[in-house]
Coordinates of C-alpha atoms in Angstrom, one line a residue:
X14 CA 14.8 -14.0 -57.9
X15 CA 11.9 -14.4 -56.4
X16 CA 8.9 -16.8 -58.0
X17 CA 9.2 -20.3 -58.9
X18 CA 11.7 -22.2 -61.4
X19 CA 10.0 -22.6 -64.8
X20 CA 8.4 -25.9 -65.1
X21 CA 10.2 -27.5 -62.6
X22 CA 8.6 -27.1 -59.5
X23 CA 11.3 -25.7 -57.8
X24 CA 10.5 -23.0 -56.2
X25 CA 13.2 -20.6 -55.4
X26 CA 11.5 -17.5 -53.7
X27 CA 9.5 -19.2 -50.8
X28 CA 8.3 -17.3 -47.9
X29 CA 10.0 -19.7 -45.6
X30 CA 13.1 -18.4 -43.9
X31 CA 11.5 -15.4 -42.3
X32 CA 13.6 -13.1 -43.9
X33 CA 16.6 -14.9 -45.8
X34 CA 16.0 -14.4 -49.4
X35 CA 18.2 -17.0 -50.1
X36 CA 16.3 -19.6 -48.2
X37 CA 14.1 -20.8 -51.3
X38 CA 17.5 -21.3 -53.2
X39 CA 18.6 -24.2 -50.6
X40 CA 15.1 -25.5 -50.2
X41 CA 15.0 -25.9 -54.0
X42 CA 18.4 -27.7 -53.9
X43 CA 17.0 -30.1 -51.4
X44 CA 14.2 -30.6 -53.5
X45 CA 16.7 -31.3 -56.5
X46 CA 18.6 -33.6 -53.9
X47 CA 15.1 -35.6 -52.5
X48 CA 14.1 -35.5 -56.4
X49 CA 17.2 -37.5 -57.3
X50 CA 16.8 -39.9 -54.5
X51 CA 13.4 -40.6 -55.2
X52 CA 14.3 -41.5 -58.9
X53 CA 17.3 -43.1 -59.0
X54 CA 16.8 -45.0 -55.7
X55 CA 19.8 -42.6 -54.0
X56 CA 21.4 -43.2 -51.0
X57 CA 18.4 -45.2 -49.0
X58 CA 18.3 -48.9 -49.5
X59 CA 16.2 -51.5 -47.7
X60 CA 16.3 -52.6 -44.1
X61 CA 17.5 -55.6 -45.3
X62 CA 20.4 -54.4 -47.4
X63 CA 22.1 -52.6 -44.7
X64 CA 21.6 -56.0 -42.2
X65 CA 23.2 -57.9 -44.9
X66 CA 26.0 -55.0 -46.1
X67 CA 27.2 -54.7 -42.5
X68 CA 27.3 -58.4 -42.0
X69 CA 29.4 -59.1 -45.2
X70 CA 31.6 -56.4 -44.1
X71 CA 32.4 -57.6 -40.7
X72 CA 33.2 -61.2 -42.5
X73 CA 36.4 -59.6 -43.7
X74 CA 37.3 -57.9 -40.3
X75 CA 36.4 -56.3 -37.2
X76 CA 34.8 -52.5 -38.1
X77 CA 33.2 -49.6 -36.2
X78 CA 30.0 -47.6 -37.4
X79 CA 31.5 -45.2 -39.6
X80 CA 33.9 -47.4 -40.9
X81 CA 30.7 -49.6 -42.2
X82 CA 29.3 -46.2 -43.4
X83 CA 32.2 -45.4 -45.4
X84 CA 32.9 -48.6 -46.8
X85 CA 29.5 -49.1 -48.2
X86 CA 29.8 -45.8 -49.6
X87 CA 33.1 -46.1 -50.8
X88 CA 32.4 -49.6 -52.2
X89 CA 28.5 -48.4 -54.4
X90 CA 31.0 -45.6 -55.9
X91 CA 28.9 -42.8 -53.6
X92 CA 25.5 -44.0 -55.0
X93 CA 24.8 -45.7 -51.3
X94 CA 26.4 -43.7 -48.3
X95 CA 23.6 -45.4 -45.5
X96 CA 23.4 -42.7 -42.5
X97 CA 23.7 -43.3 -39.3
X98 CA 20.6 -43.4 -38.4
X99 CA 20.2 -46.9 -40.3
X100 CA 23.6 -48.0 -39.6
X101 CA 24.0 -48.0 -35.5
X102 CA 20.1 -49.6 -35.2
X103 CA 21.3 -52.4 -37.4
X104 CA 24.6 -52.8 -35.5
X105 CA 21.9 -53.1 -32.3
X106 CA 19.7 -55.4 -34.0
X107 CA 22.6 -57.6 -35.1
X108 CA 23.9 -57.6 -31.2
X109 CA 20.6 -58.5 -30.0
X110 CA 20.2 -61.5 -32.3
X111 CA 24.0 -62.7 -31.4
X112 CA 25.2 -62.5 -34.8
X113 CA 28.0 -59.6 -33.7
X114 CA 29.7 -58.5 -30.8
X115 CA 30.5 -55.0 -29.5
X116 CA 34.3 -54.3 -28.0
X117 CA 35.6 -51.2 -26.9
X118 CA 38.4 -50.1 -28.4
X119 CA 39.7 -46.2 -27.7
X120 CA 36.6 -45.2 -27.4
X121 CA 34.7 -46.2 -30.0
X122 CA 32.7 -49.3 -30.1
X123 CA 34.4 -52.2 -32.9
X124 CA 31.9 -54.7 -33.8
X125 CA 32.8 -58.3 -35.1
X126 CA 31.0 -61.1 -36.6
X127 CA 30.2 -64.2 -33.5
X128 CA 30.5 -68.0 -34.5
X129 CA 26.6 -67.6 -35.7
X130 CA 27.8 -64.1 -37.6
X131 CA 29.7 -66.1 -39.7
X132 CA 27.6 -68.8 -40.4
X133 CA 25.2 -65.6 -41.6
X134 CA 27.7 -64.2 -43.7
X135 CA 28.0 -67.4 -45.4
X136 CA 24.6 -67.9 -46.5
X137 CA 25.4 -64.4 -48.0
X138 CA 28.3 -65.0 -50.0
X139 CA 26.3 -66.5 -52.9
X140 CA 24.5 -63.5 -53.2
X141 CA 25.8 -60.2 -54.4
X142 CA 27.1 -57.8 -52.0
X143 CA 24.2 -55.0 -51.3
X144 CA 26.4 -52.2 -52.7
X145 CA 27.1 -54.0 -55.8
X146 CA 23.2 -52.9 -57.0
X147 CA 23.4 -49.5 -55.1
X148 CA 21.4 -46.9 -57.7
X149 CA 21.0 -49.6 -60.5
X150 CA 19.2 -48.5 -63.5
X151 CA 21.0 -49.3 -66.8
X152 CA 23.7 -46.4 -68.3
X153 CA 27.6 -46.9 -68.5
X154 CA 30.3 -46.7 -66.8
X155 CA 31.4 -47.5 -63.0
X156 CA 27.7 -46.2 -61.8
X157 CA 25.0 -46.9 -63.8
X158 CA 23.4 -43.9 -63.7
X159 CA 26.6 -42.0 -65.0
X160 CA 27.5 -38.8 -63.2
X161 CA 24.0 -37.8 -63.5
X162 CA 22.7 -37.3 -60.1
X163 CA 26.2 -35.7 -59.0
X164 CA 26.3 -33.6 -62.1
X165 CA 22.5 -32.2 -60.8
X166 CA 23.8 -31.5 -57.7
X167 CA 26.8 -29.4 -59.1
X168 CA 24.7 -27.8 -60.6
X169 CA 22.3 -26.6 -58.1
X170 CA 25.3 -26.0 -55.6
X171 CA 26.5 -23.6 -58.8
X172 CA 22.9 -22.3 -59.3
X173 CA 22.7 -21.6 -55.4
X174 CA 26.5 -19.8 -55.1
X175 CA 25.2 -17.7 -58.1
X176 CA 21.5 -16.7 -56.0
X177 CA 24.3 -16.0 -53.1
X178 CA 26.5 -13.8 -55.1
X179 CA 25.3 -12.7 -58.3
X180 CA 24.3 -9.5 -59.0
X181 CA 20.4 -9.1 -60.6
X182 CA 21.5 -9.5 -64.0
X183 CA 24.0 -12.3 -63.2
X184 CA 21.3 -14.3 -61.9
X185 CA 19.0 -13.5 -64.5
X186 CA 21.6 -14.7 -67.2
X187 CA 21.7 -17.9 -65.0
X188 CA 17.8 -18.6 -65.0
X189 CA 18.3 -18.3 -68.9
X190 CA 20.7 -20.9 -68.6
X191 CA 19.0 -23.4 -66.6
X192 CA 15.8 -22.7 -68.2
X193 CA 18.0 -23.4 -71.6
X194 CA 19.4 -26.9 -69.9
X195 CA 15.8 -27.9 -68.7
X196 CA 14.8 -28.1 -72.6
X197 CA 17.8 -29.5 -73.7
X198 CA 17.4 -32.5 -71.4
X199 CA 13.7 -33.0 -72.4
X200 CA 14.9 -33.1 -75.6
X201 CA 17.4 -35.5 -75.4
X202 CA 14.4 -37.8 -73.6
X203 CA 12.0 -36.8 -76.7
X204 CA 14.6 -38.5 -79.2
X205 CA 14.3 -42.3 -77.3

């Protein structure tokens, strides 16, 4: 298993992981994982989309953080699932400017549009909602993209399961496979 993926820059027997032979398997399937971000614009969206996501969620009622997380997510059918780590800064941002306000309920922290909040949320109602172009590129169906970036995921969870548990000739039927796949999909981009 060791050496890279054919022509795909994945490299699946990296030195990294001291060790773990299977390390270069999940660094190649975060590669895959970056890869798809990078093209199909992914989960990260501007600044400025999660500022006005959160606001036009809190116009239709009071939410805490990961509500907001999964409502975004839920609402861009998973192309857009914001982390944290852009969520609760915004949150701040939007406190600090007076356009929400933070109360304590059970324990977590429910934040609700102020009188200026809604006057915000307003001017962003004749625009369409941030999730609604989440991963936009052209295709069918309820995402754009069509199951493509999942499907690539499935199969390097697959791909990886098989590094973990196949035996040598196993994973060697597998790297046939994927090397088969590979072509296949240039193909399919040589005929448009």
């Amino acid at each position: 298993m060791n050496g890279s993926f054919p022509s795909s820059g994945f490299n699946f027997g990296s030195s990294n992981g001291a060790g773990n032979p299977l390390a270069g398997v999940w660094e190649a399937v975060e590669q895959l994982r970056t890869g798809f971000e990078q093209r199909t614009g992914g989960s990260r969206m501007a600044r400025g989309d999660v500022r006005a996501a959160v606001i036009s969620l809190l116009a239709e009622r009071p939410m805490h953080g990961y509500q907001i997380i999964s409502e975004i997510s839920e609402r861009s059918g998973g192309a857009w699932k914001p982390s944290a780590g852009s969520v609760y800064p915004t949150l701040q941002l939007l406190a600090d400017e007076g356009l929400i306000s933070a109360d304590e309920q059970g324990g977590r922290k429910t934040y609700s549009l102020t009188d200026a909040g809604i006057a915000e949320s307003e001017a962003l109602a004749a625009k369409p909602a941030p999730w609604e172009g989440a991963g936009q590129r052209g295709g069918s169906g309820s995402s754009p993209l069509g199951g493509l970036p999942k499907a690539g995921m499935e199969l390097a969870s697959a791909a990886a399961q098989l590094g973990r548990t196949g035996t040598p000739e196993q994973v060697k039927e597998g790297v046939e496979i994927l090397e088969d796949a590979r072509r296949r999909l240039y193909a399919i981009l040589a005929e448009g």
